[in-house]
Amino acid sequence: MQSKIITAENLVAGYPGNIVWRDASFDIDRGEFVAIIGPNGAGKTTLFRLLLGLLQPISGTIKIFDTQPKRGNPLIGYVPQRHLIDSEMNVESLELVRLGFSGKQWGFSISKKDRKAGLAALEAVGSLELAHRGLNALSGGELQRIFLAEALVSNPELLLLDEPLSNLDMRREKDLLQLVNNVVRSRNVTALLIAHNINPLLPFLDKVLYIVNGKVATGKPKDVLTSERLTDLYGVPVEVLRDSRGKFAIIGIEDYHGDQI
Amino acid sequence: MTFSFNLLADLQQMFQYQFMAHAFEAGTVVAIIAGIIGYFVVMRRSSFAAHALSHIGFAGAAGAVLLGISPVYGLLLFTSVGGSMMAALGPRAAHRDVQIGTVLAFMLGLGVLFISLYTGYATEAYSILFGEILGISSSDVLLTLAAGLIILAVVAVVYRPLLFASLDEDVAEAKGMPTFFLGIIFMLLVAIATSFAVQVVGVLLIFSLMVTPAAIAQQLAKRPTRAIIISVIIALIATWLGLFISFYEPYPVSFFITSIVFIFYIFVRFVYRRIKPLKVYQANSQEIETDR
């Protein structure tokens, strides 16, 4: 089994008349947990759209599992960025997860295969007790777990998670990341996760892919996460600190008012 | 006619009149299809689009009357074209309230023009706007039945993909599902269901059969199949009971149907929800136990 899951060469992405980023060459290995960071509008979701086959590259090549991306690749599990589920959406969680498994099949299903798979996926994300709760009754963290189960139910080898951490408090953030990390390690799944705040991700990451000013670069977290590169990345002063245990913390200096008091 | 407490005798007496028999037959078919399609309308949050579609249909119905053909053909033509266009304009089009409202008003105005050009102004307009189930002919009943069967067959085929695309469009699209095509199929289903539901409650009251029963059902059941069954049952009860009462009372059937649906809605929205939560919780924990 080849170890490179995604390879991009001189990739240019965007929409007609609007290039979002260019000259991207990178690769991602099987079983890596990768964070995608960059300012708003830098083209993080655009990368996902390319990988999902929803958007064609303007030029260059991108290969995923050694072939061109195509829509409906069963090896990909996708969790799009979502706004809150409509408060009227009184549909039980299990139903959504089941559709992740069998939603593509025409006609009614008589077999209970999708039900079994759905329950197994919910168990895998530690949310079996939410199976019969309505989506409208779930908290943000619970919803993200359901969405993850929906993506996992078809046993994908690559997970694309678009800002699953937005709207979560620190505790839920950590729980969800721990969960994704467990999935990545135990199933040897590759995960790409778009995030704004990289701090909670740092303990888990194998690689950081950052997109800024029309450029894409990858690296090990410790190489990428330096004050100089991040300042360059966001265009505002950023400082990378290390605590006594060698853990990173990243702060925007603009936000840090401690010295002014 | 007087109401007796012998229901069987009442119904026998009622069905001696052919117009009542026809009304019950067509009403039953319409309630079933409206209840089913309504669930998807609510799920996709397209209730305003469905409402607008019936107004677009009004222009078609009025045009058909002007040309001397059955309003149903005008309804079918206008709602199908209008519905496909709404779907084709993009998946988010159904939520563009202002644009839809603008087209809606224009179409209603066009309908008024057609009706005024036609000499039988008042009665025709009235029956299209508010329904005229008691005047339905046996060929209309057959046509309604045919449409109902087509809708059932199509829904049976597209059920799961349509449900998936309605619940989670982005993931469905990424999974390679034909969401665009499903959107058009869905709007065509709404178009056909609307065209026939107009016979029962009319263009202006279509919400009461196409949306409200499904919205009530959605509060009561979390599983789509159950919710659809409940939605159909509510639509059926309202239609049957409405027809039944109207046999004895000299008021419009559509008034009774809309009122019964509204009473259901009020009850579920304000009474049922207050007494329910505890029971739901208990039932859920039991279900989880049995799953393990």
Coordinates of C-alpha atoms in Angstrom, one line a residue:
Chain A
M1 CA 0.0 0.0 0.0
Q2 CA 1.5 3.3 -1.0
S3 CA 2.0 5.8 1.8
K4 CA 1.3 9.0 -0.1
I5 CA -2.4 9.6 0.0
I6 CA -2.5 13.1 -1.5
T7 CA 0.1 14.6 -3.9
A8 CA -0.2 18.0 -5.4
E9 CA 2.2 19.5 -8.0
N10 CA 2.2 23.1 -9.1
L11 CA -1.4 23.2 -8.3
V12 CA -3.3 26.4 -9.0
A13 CA -6.8 26.7 -7.6
G14 CA -9.6 29.1 -7.9
Y15 CA -12.6 30.1 -9.9
P16 CA -12.6 31.7 -13.4
G17 CA -11.0 35.0 -13.2
N18 CA -10.1 34.6 -9.5
I19 CA -7.1 32.6 -8.6
V20 CA -7.2 31.7 -4.9
W21 CA -3.8 30.2 -4.5
R22 CA -1.0 29.0 -6.8
D23 CA 2.1 26.9 -7.2
A24 CA 1.1 24.5 -4.4
S25 CA 3.2 21.3 -4.2
F26 CA 2.8 19.1 -1.2
D27 CA 2.0 15.6 -0.2
I28 CA 0.2 14.0 2.7
D29 CA 0.9 10.5 4.0
R30 CA -1.4 7.8 5.1
G31 CA -2.3 8.1 8.8
E32 CA -1.3 11.7 9.2
F33 CA -3.3 14.2 11.2
V34 CA -2.9 17.4 9.4
A35 CA -4.2 20.9 10.4
I36 CA -5.0 23.4 7.7
I37 CA -4.6 26.9 8.9
G38 CA -4.8 30.3 7.3
P39 CA -6.8 33.5 7.4
N40 CA -10.4 33.8 6.4
G41 CA -10.9 33.6 2.7
A42 CA -7.4 32.2 2.0
G43 CA -8.8 29.1 0.2
K44 CA -8.8 26.4 2.9
T45 CA -12.3 25.2 1.9
T46 CA -11.2 25.5 -1.8
L47 CA -8.6 22.8 -1.1
F48 CA -11.4 20.5 0.2
R49 CA -13.5 21.2 -2.8
L50 CA -10.6 20.2 -5.1
L51 CA -10.1 17.0 -3.1
L52 CA -13.8 16.2 -3.2
G53 CA -13.9 16.7 -7.0
L54 CA -16.3 19.6 -6.6
L55 CA -13.9 22.0 -8.2
Q56 CA -11.4 21.4 -11.0
P57 CA -7.8 22.7 -10.7
I58 CA -7.0 25.7 -13.0
S59 CA -3.6 24.0 -13.7
G60 CA -1.2 21.6 -12.1
T61 CA -2.0 18.2 -10.8
I62 CA -3.6 16.8 -7.7
K63 CA -3.9 13.1 -7.0
I64 CA -5.7 11.5 -4.3
F65 CA -5.3 7.7 -3.7
D66 CA -3.2 7.9 -6.9
T67 CA -6.1 9.1 -9.1
Q68 CA -7.7 12.3 -10.1
P69 CA -10.2 13.5 -7.5
K70 CA -13.8 12.6 -8.5
R71 CA -17.0 13.5 -6.9
G72 CA -18.4 10.7 -4.8
N73 CA -15.2 9.0 -3.8
P74 CA -16.2 6.5 -1.2
L75 CA -12.8 6.6 0.4
I76 CA -13.5 10.2 1.7
G77 CA -15.5 11.1 4.7
Y78 CA -16.5 14.8 4.7
V79 CA -17.8 17.0 7.4
P80 CA -18.6 20.4 5.9
Q81 CA -18.6 23.6 7.8
R82 CA -22.1 24.1 9.1
H83 CA -24.1 26.7 10.6
L84 CA -26.3 25.6 13.4
I85 CA -28.8 23.0 12.5
D86 CA -32.3 24.5 12.1
S87 CA -34.1 24.4 15.4
E88 CA -37.0 22.7 13.6
M89 CA -34.9 19.8 12.5
N90 CA -36.5 17.2 14.7
V91 CA -34.9 14.2 13.1
E92 CA -33.1 11.6 15.1
S93 CA -29.3 11.4 14.9
L94 CA -29.3 7.8 13.9
E95 CA -31.3 8.6 10.8
L96 CA -28.6 11.1 9.6
V97 CA -25.8 8.6 10.3
R98 CA -27.7 5.8 8.5
L99 CA -28.1 8.1 5.5
G100 CA -24.4 8.5 5.4
F101 CA -24.2 4.8 4.8
S102 CA -27.2 4.1 2.5
G103 CA -28.3 7.5 1.3
K104 CA -27.1 6.9 -2.1
Q105 CA -29.2 3.8 -2.7
W106 CA -32.5 4.3 -4.6
G107 CA -35.7 2.9 -3.3
F108 CA -36.6 1.8 0.2
S109 CA -34.3 -0.3 2.2
I110 CA -35.6 -3.5 3.8
S111 CA -32.3 -4.6 5.2
K112 CA -31.2 -3.2 8.5
K113 CA -27.5 -3.1 7.5
D114 CA -27.4 0.7 7.6
R115 CA -29.0 0.7 11.1
K116 CA -26.2 -1.6 12.3
A117 CA -23.5 0.4 10.7
G118 CA -25.1 3.6 12.0
L119 CA -25.1 2.3 15.6
A120 CA -21.5 1.1 15.2
A121 CA -20.4 4.5 14.0
L122 CA -22.2 6.3 16.8
E123 CA -20.5 3.9 19.3
A124 CA -17.1 4.7 17.7
V125 CA -17.6 8.4 18.4
G126 CA -18.9 7.6 21.9
S127 CA -22.3 8.9 21.2
L128 CA -24.6 5.9 21.2
E129 CA -26.8 7.5 23.8
L130 CA -27.6 10.2 21.3
A131 CA -28.9 7.8 18.7
H132 CA -32.5 8.6 19.3
R133 CA -32.2 12.2 20.2
G134 CA -33.4 14.8 17.7
L135 CA -30.7 16.8 15.9
N136 CA -32.4 20.0 17.1
A137 CA -31.9 19.0 20.7
L138 CA -28.1 18.5 20.5
S139 CA -25.4 20.8 21.6
G140 CA -22.6 22.0 19.3
G141 CA -20.2 19.4 20.6
E142 CA -22.7 16.6 20.3
L143 CA -23.6 17.6 16.8
Q144 CA -20.0 17.5 15.7
R145 CA -19.8 13.9 17.0
I146 CA -22.9 13.0 15.0
F147 CA -21.4 14.6 11.9
L148 CA -18.2 12.7 12.5
A149 CA -20.1 9.4 12.8
E150 CA -22.0 10.3 9.6
A151 CA -18.6 10.6 7.9
L152 CA -17.1 7.5 9.5
V153 CA -20.1 5.2 8.8
S154 CA -18.9 4.4 5.3
N155 CA -15.4 3.5 6.6
P156 CA -13.4 6.2 4.8
E157 CA -9.6 6.3 4.6
L158 CA -9.5 10.1 4.5
L159 CA -11.4 12.5 6.7
L160 CA -12.0 16.1 5.6
L161 CA -13.2 18.2 8.5
D162 CA -14.1 21.8 7.8
E163 CA -13.8 23.9 11.0
P164 CA -15.4 21.3 13.3
L165 CA -14.1 23.3 16.3
S166 CA -16.0 26.5 15.7
N167 CA -18.7 27.1 18.2
L168 CA -17.1 24.7 20.7
D169 CA -15.9 25.6 24.1
M170 CA -12.4 24.6 25.2
R171 CA -13.4 21.4 26.8
R172 CA -15.5 20.2 23.9
E173 CA -12.8 21.3 21.5
K174 CA -10.3 19.0 23.3
D175 CA -12.8 16.1 23.5
L176 CA -13.4 16.3 19.8
L177 CA -9.8 16.5 18.9
Q178 CA -9.0 13.5 21.1
L179 CA -11.7 11.6 19.4
V180 CA -10.4 12.5 15.9
N181 CA -6.9 11.6 17.0
N182 CA -8.1 8.2 18.3
V183 CA -9.8 7.5 15.0
V184 CA -6.7 8.5 13.0
R185 CA -4.4 6.3 15.1
S186 CA -6.7 3.3 15.6
R187 CA -7.9 3.0 12.0
N188 CA -4.9 4.4 10.3
V189 CA -7.1 7.0 8.7
T190 CA -5.7 10.3 7.4
A191 CA -7.4 13.4 8.7
L192 CA -7.3 17.0 7.3
L193 CA -8.8 19.5 9.7
I194 CA -9.4 23.1 9.0
A195 CA -9.1 25.3 12.1
H196 CA -8.6 28.9 13.2
N197 CA -7.0 28.3 16.5
I198 CA -4.1 25.9 16.3
N199 CA -3.3 25.8 20.0
P200 CA -5.6 22.9 20.9
L201 CA -4.4 20.9 17.9
L202 CA -0.7 21.1 18.7
P203 CA -0.5 17.9 20.8
F204 CA -1.9 15.8 18.0
L205 CA -0.6 17.1 14.8
D206 CA 1.8 15.4 12.4
K207 CA 1.8 18.2 9.8
V208 CA 0.6 21.7 9.3
L209 CA -0.6 22.9 5.9
Y210 CA -0.9 26.6 5.8
I211 CA -2.5 28.7 3.1
V212 CA -1.8 32.4 3.0
N213 CA -1.4 35.2 0.5
G214 CA -2.1 32.8 -2.4
K215 CA 0.5 30.3 -1.3
V216 CA 0.4 26.9 0.2
A217 CA 3.1 25.3 2.3
T218 CA 3.5 22.4 4.6
G219 CA 5.8 21.4 7.4
K220 CA 6.2 19.8 10.7
P221 CA 4.4 21.8 13.4
K222 CA 7.7 22.9 15.0
D223 CA 9.1 24.2 11.8
V224 CA 6.1 26.0 10.7
L225 CA 5.1 27.4 14.1
T226 CA 7.7 30.0 14.5
S227 CA 7.0 33.6 15.3
E228 CA 8.4 34.8 12.0
R229 CA 6.4 32.5 9.8
L230 CA 3.2 33.0 11.6
T231 CA 3.6 36.8 11.7
D232 CA 4.1 36.5 7.9
L233 CA 1.2 34.2 7.7
Y234 CA -1.5 36.3 9.3
G235 CA -0.1 39.7 8.6
V236 CA -0.3 40.6 12.3
P237 CA 2.3 40.2 15.0
V238 CA 2.2 36.6 16.3
E239 CA 4.4 35.1 19.0
V240 CA 5.1 31.5 19.6
L241 CA 5.8 30.7 23.2
R242 CA 6.9 27.5 24.8
D243 CA 5.8 26.6 28.3
S244 CA 7.9 24.7 30.8
R245 CA 6.9 21.3 29.4
G246 CA 7.9 22.3 25.9
K247 CA 4.4 22.8 24.8
F248 CA 3.7 25.5 22.2
A249 CA 1.3 28.3 22.7
I250 CA 0.6 30.9 20.0
I251 CA -0.7 34.3 20.7
G252 CA -1.5 37.3 18.6
I253 CA 0.5 40.1 20.2
E254 CA -2.3 42.5 19.4
D255 CA -4.5 40.5 21.7
Y256 CA -2.0 40.3 24.4
H257 CA -2.4 43.3 26.6
G258 CA -0.6 42.0 29.7
D259 CA 2.3 44.5 29.4
Q260 CA 0.1 47.5 29.0
I261 CA -1.5 47.2 32.5
Chain B
M1 CA -79.8 16.4 5.7
T2 CA -79.5 15.9 9.4
F3 CA -76.8 14.4 11.3
S4 CA -77.6 11.3 13.3
F5 CA -75.4 9.5 15.7
N6 CA -75.4 6.4 13.6
L7 CA -72.2 7.1 11.7
L8 CA -72.6 4.2 9.3
A9 CA -76.1 5.4 8.3
D10 CA -74.7 9.0 7.9
L11 CA -71.9 7.8 5.6
Q12 CA -74.3 5.6 3.6
Q13 CA -76.6 8.6 3.1
M14 CA -73.6 10.8 2.2
F15 CA -72.2 8.4 -0.4
Q16 CA -75.6 8.2 -2.2
Y17 CA -74.6 11.6 -3.5
Q18 CA -72.1 11.2 -6.3
F19 CA -70.5 14.5 -5.6
M20 CA -69.8 13.5 -2.0
A21 CA -68.3 10.1 -3.1
H22 CA -66.1 11.9 -5.6
A23 CA -65.1 14.5 -3.0
F24 CA -64.0 11.8 -0.6
E25 CA -62.1 9.8 -3.3
A26 CA -60.2 12.8 -4.6
G27 CA -59.8 14.2 -1.1
T28 CA -58.2 11.0 0.1
V29 CA -55.7 10.8 -2.7
V30 CA -54.8 14.5 -2.2
A31 CA -54.4 14.1 1.5
I32 CA -52.0 11.2 1.1
I33 CA -49.8 12.9 -1.5
A34 CA -49.9 16.2 0.3
G35 CA -48.9 14.6 3.6
I36 CA -46.0 12.8 2.0
I37 CA -44.6 15.6 -0.2
G38 CA -45.3 18.1 2.7
Y39 CA -42.7 16.3 4.8
F40 CA -40.0 16.9 2.3
V41 CA -41.2 20.5 1.8
V42 CA -40.7 21.0 5.6
M43 CA -37.4 19.1 5.7
R44 CA -36.0 21.2 2.8
R45 CA -37.4 24.4 4.3
S46 CA -39.1 25.1 1.0
S47 CA -42.6 25.9 2.3
F48 CA -42.5 29.4 0.9
A49 CA -41.4 28.1 -2.4
A50 CA -44.3 25.5 -2.3
H51 CA -46.7 28.3 -1.4
A52 CA -45.4 30.4 -4.2
L53 CA -45.8 27.5 -6.6
S54 CA -49.5 27.4 -6.0
H55 CA -49.8 31.1 -6.8
I56 CA -47.9 30.6 -10.0
G57 CA -50.4 27.8 -10.6
F58 CA -53.2 30.3 -10.2
A59 CA -52.1 32.1 -13.3
G60 CA -52.0 28.8 -15.2
A61 CA -55.4 27.8 -13.9
A62 CA -56.9 31.1 -14.8
G63 CA -55.3 30.9 -18.3
A64 CA -56.7 27.4 -18.8
V65 CA -60.2 28.6 -17.8
L66 CA -59.8 31.5 -20.3
L67 CA -58.9 28.9 -23.0
G68 CA -61.9 26.8 -22.0
I69 CA -59.9 23.8 -20.7
S70 CA -59.7 22.2 -17.3
P71 CA -57.8 24.4 -14.8
V72 CA -55.8 21.4 -13.7
Y73 CA -53.8 21.4 -17.0
G74 CA -53.0 25.1 -16.6
L75 CA -51.9 24.4 -13.0
L76 CA -49.7 21.4 -14.0
L77 CA -48.0 23.4 -16.8
F78 CA -47.3 26.5 -14.8
T79 CA -46.3 24.8 -11.5
S80 CA -44.0 22.3 -13.4
V81 CA -42.3 25.1 -15.3
G82 CA -42.1 27.4 -12.3
G83 CA -40.9 24.6 -10.0
S84 CA -38.2 23.4 -12.4
M85 CA -37.0 27.0 -12.8
M86 CA -36.8 27.5 -9.1
A87 CA -34.8 24.3 -8.7
A88 CA -32.6 25.1 -11.7
L89 CA -31.7 28.6 -10.3
G90 CA -29.8 26.8 -7.6
P91 CA -30.1 24.8 -4.5
R92 CA -30.4 27.9 -2.4
A93 CA -33.0 29.4 -4.6
A94 CA -35.8 28.1 -2.4
H95 CA -34.7 30.4 0.3
R96 CA -34.7 33.6 -1.7
D97 CA -37.8 35.0 -0.1
V98 CA -37.8 38.3 -1.8
Q99 CA -37.3 37.0 -5.4
I100 CA -39.9 34.3 -4.9
G101 CA -42.3 36.8 -3.4
T102 CA -41.9 39.1 -6.4
V103 CA -42.6 36.4 -8.9
L104 CA -45.5 35.2 -6.7
A105 CA -47.2 38.6 -6.8
F106 CA -46.7 39.0 -10.5
M107 CA -48.2 35.6 -11.2
L108 CA -51.2 36.3 -9.0
G109 CA -51.7 39.5 -10.9
L110 CA -51.5 37.7 -14.2
G111 CA -54.1 35.3 -12.9
V112 CA -56.4 38.2 -12.1
L113 CA -56.0 39.5 -15.6
F114 CA -56.9 36.1 -17.2
I115 CA -59.9 35.7 -14.9
S116 CA -61.2 39.2 -15.7
L117 CA -60.9 38.4 -19.4
Y118 CA -63.1 35.5 -18.8
T119 CA -66.7 36.3 -18.3
G120 CA -67.5 33.8 -15.6
Y121 CA -65.3 35.8 -13.3
A122 CA -66.5 35.3 -9.7
T123 CA -67.2 31.6 -9.4
E124 CA -64.1 30.4 -11.3
A125 CA -61.7 32.6 -9.4
Y126 CA -63.3 31.6 -6.2
S127 CA -63.0 27.9 -6.8
I128 CA -59.4 28.2 -7.9
L129 CA -58.5 30.4 -4.9
F130 CA -60.3 28.5 -2.3
G131 CA -61.0 25.1 -3.7
E132 CA -64.1 23.4 -4.9
I133 CA -63.9 19.8 -3.9
L134 CA -67.7 19.3 -4.0
G135 CA -67.7 20.0 -7.7
I136 CA -65.2 17.4 -8.8
S137 CA -66.1 15.2 -11.7
S138 CA -65.4 11.5 -12.0
S139 CA -62.8 12.1 -14.7
D140 CA -61.0 14.5 -12.3
V141 CA -61.1 11.8 -9.7
L142 CA -59.4 9.4 -12.1
L143 CA -56.8 12.0 -13.1
T144 CA -56.1 12.7 -9.4
L145 CA -55.7 9.0 -8.7
A146 CA -53.3 8.7 -11.6
A147 CA -51.2 11.7 -10.4
G148 CA -51.3 10.2 -6.9
L149 CA -49.9 6.9 -8.1
I150 CA -47.2 8.6 -10.1
I151 CA -46.1 10.6 -7.0
L152 CA -46.1 7.5 -4.8
A153 CA -44.0 5.5 -7.4
V154 CA -41.5 8.3 -7.8
V155 CA -41.2 8.9 -4.0
A156 CA -40.6 5.2 -3.5
V157 CA -37.7 5.3 -5.9
V158 CA -36.1 8.6 -4.7
Y159 CA -37.0 8.3 -1.1
R160 CA -33.5 7.9 0.5
P161 CA -31.4 10.0 -1.8
L162 CA -34.1 12.8 -1.6
L163 CA -34.1 12.5 2.2
F164 CA -30.3 12.6 2.4
A165 CA -30.1 15.6 0.0
S166 CA -32.8 17.4 2.0
L167 CA -31.2 16.8 5.4
D168 CA -27.6 17.2 4.5
E169 CA -27.2 18.7 1.0
D170 CA -23.4 19.4 1.2
V171 CA -22.4 15.9 2.2
A172 CA -24.9 14.4 -0.3
E173 CA -23.3 16.5 -3.0
A174 CA -19.8 15.5 -2.0
K175 CA -20.8 11.9 -2.0
G176 CA -21.6 12.3 -5.7
M177 CA -25.3 12.3 -5.4
P178 CA -27.3 14.1 -8.2
T179 CA -28.5 16.9 -5.9
F180 CA -29.4 19.1 -8.8
F181 CA -31.5 16.4 -10.4
L182 CA -33.1 15.6 -7.1
G183 CA -33.9 19.2 -6.6
I184 CA -35.8 19.3 -9.9
I185 CA -37.5 16.0 -9.2
F186 CA -38.6 17.3 -5.8
M187 CA -40.0 20.6 -7.3
L188 CA -41.9 18.6 -10.0
L189 CA -43.4 16.4 -7.2
V190 CA -44.4 19.6 -5.4
A191 CA -45.8 20.9 -8.6
I192 CA -48.0 17.9 -9.2
A193 CA -49.1 17.6 -5.6
T194 CA -50.0 21.3 -5.5
S195 CA -51.9 21.2 -8.8
F196 CA -54.2 18.5 -7.4
A197 CA -54.4 19.8 -3.8
V198 CA -55.7 23.0 -5.3
Q199 CA -59.0 21.2 -6.1
V200 CA -59.5 20.5 -2.4
V201 CA -58.3 23.7 -0.6
G202 CA -57.5 26.1 -3.4
V203 CA -54.4 28.1 -4.2
L204 CA -54.5 30.4 -1.2
L205 CA -55.1 27.6 1.4
I206 CA -52.6 25.1 0.1
F207 CA -50.4 25.5 3.1
S208 CA -53.0 23.8 5.3
L209 CA -52.6 20.5 3.5
M210 CA -49.0 20.7 2.0
V211 CA -47.1 22.1 5.0
T212 CA -49.0 22.2 8.3
P213 CA -49.7 18.5 8.7
A214 CA -46.1 17.7 7.9
A215 CA -44.9 20.4 10.3
I216 CA -47.0 19.0 13.0
A217 CA -45.8 15.5 12.3
Q218 CA -42.3 16.6 12.5
Q219 CA -42.8 17.7 16.0
L220 CA -44.3 14.4 17.0
A221 CA -41.9 11.9 15.3
K222 CA -38.1 11.9 14.9
R223 CA -38.0 9.1 12.3
P224 CA -38.9 10.3 8.8
T225 CA -41.1 7.2 8.0
R226 CA -43.1 7.7 11.1
A227 CA -43.4 11.5 10.6
I228 CA -44.6 10.9 7.0
I229 CA -47.3 8.5 8.2
I230 CA -48.5 10.9 10.9
S231 CA -48.5 13.7 8.4
V232 CA -50.7 11.7 6.0
I233 CA -53.0 10.7 8.9
I234 CA -53.5 14.3 9.9
A235 CA -54.2 15.4 6.4
L236 CA -56.6 12.5 6.0
I237 CA -58.5 13.3 9.2
A238 CA -58.8 16.9 8.3
T239 CA -60.0 16.2 4.8
W240 CA -62.5 13.5 5.8
L241 CA -63.8 15.4 8.8
G242 CA -64.0 18.6 6.8
L243 CA -66.0 16.9 4.1
F244 CA -68.2 15.2 6.7
I245 CA -69.1 18.4 8.5
S246 CA -69.6 20.3 5.3
F247 CA -72.3 17.8 4.3
Y248 CA -74.4 19.1 7.2
E249 CA -73.3 22.7 7.4
P250 CA -73.6 25.2 4.6
Y251 CA -70.0 26.5 4.9
P252 CA -67.0 25.9 2.6
V253 CA -65.2 22.6 3.0
S254 CA -61.8 24.3 2.8
F255 CA -62.7 26.4 5.9
F256 CA -63.4 23.2 7.9
I257 CA -60.2 21.5 6.6
T258 CA -58.0 24.4 7.4
S259 CA -59.6 24.9 10.8
I260 CA -59.1 21.2 11.8
V261 CA -55.5 21.3 10.7
F262 CA -55.0 24.5 12.6
I263 CA -56.5 23.0 15.8
F264 CA -54.1 20.1 15.5
Y265 CA -51.3 22.6 15.1
I266 CA -52.3 24.6 18.1
F267 CA -52.7 21.5 20.2
V268 CA -49.3 20.1 19.3
R269 CA -47.5 23.3 19.5
F270 CA -48.8 24.6 22.8
V271 CA -50.4 21.7 24.7
Y272 CA -48.7 18.5 23.7
R273 CA -45.1 19.8 23.9
R274 CA -45.6 20.8 27.5
I275 CA -46.8 17.4 28.7
K276 CA -44.5 15.4 26.5
P277 CA -40.8 15.8 27.2
L278 CA -40.6 13.4 30.2
K279 CA -42.2 10.6 28.3
V280 CA -40.0 11.1 25.3
Y281 CA -37.0 10.9 27.5
Q282 CA -38.1 7.6 29.1
A283 CA -39.0 6.1 25.7
N284 CA -35.6 7.0 24.3
S285 CA -33.6 5.4 27.1
Q286 CA -35.6 2.2 26.7
E287 CA -34.9 2.2 23.0
I288 CA -31.2 2.5 23.6
E289 CA -31.3 -0.4 26.0
T290 CA -32.8 -2.6 23.3
D291 CA -30.2 -1.5 20.7
R292 CA -27.3 -2.7 22.8

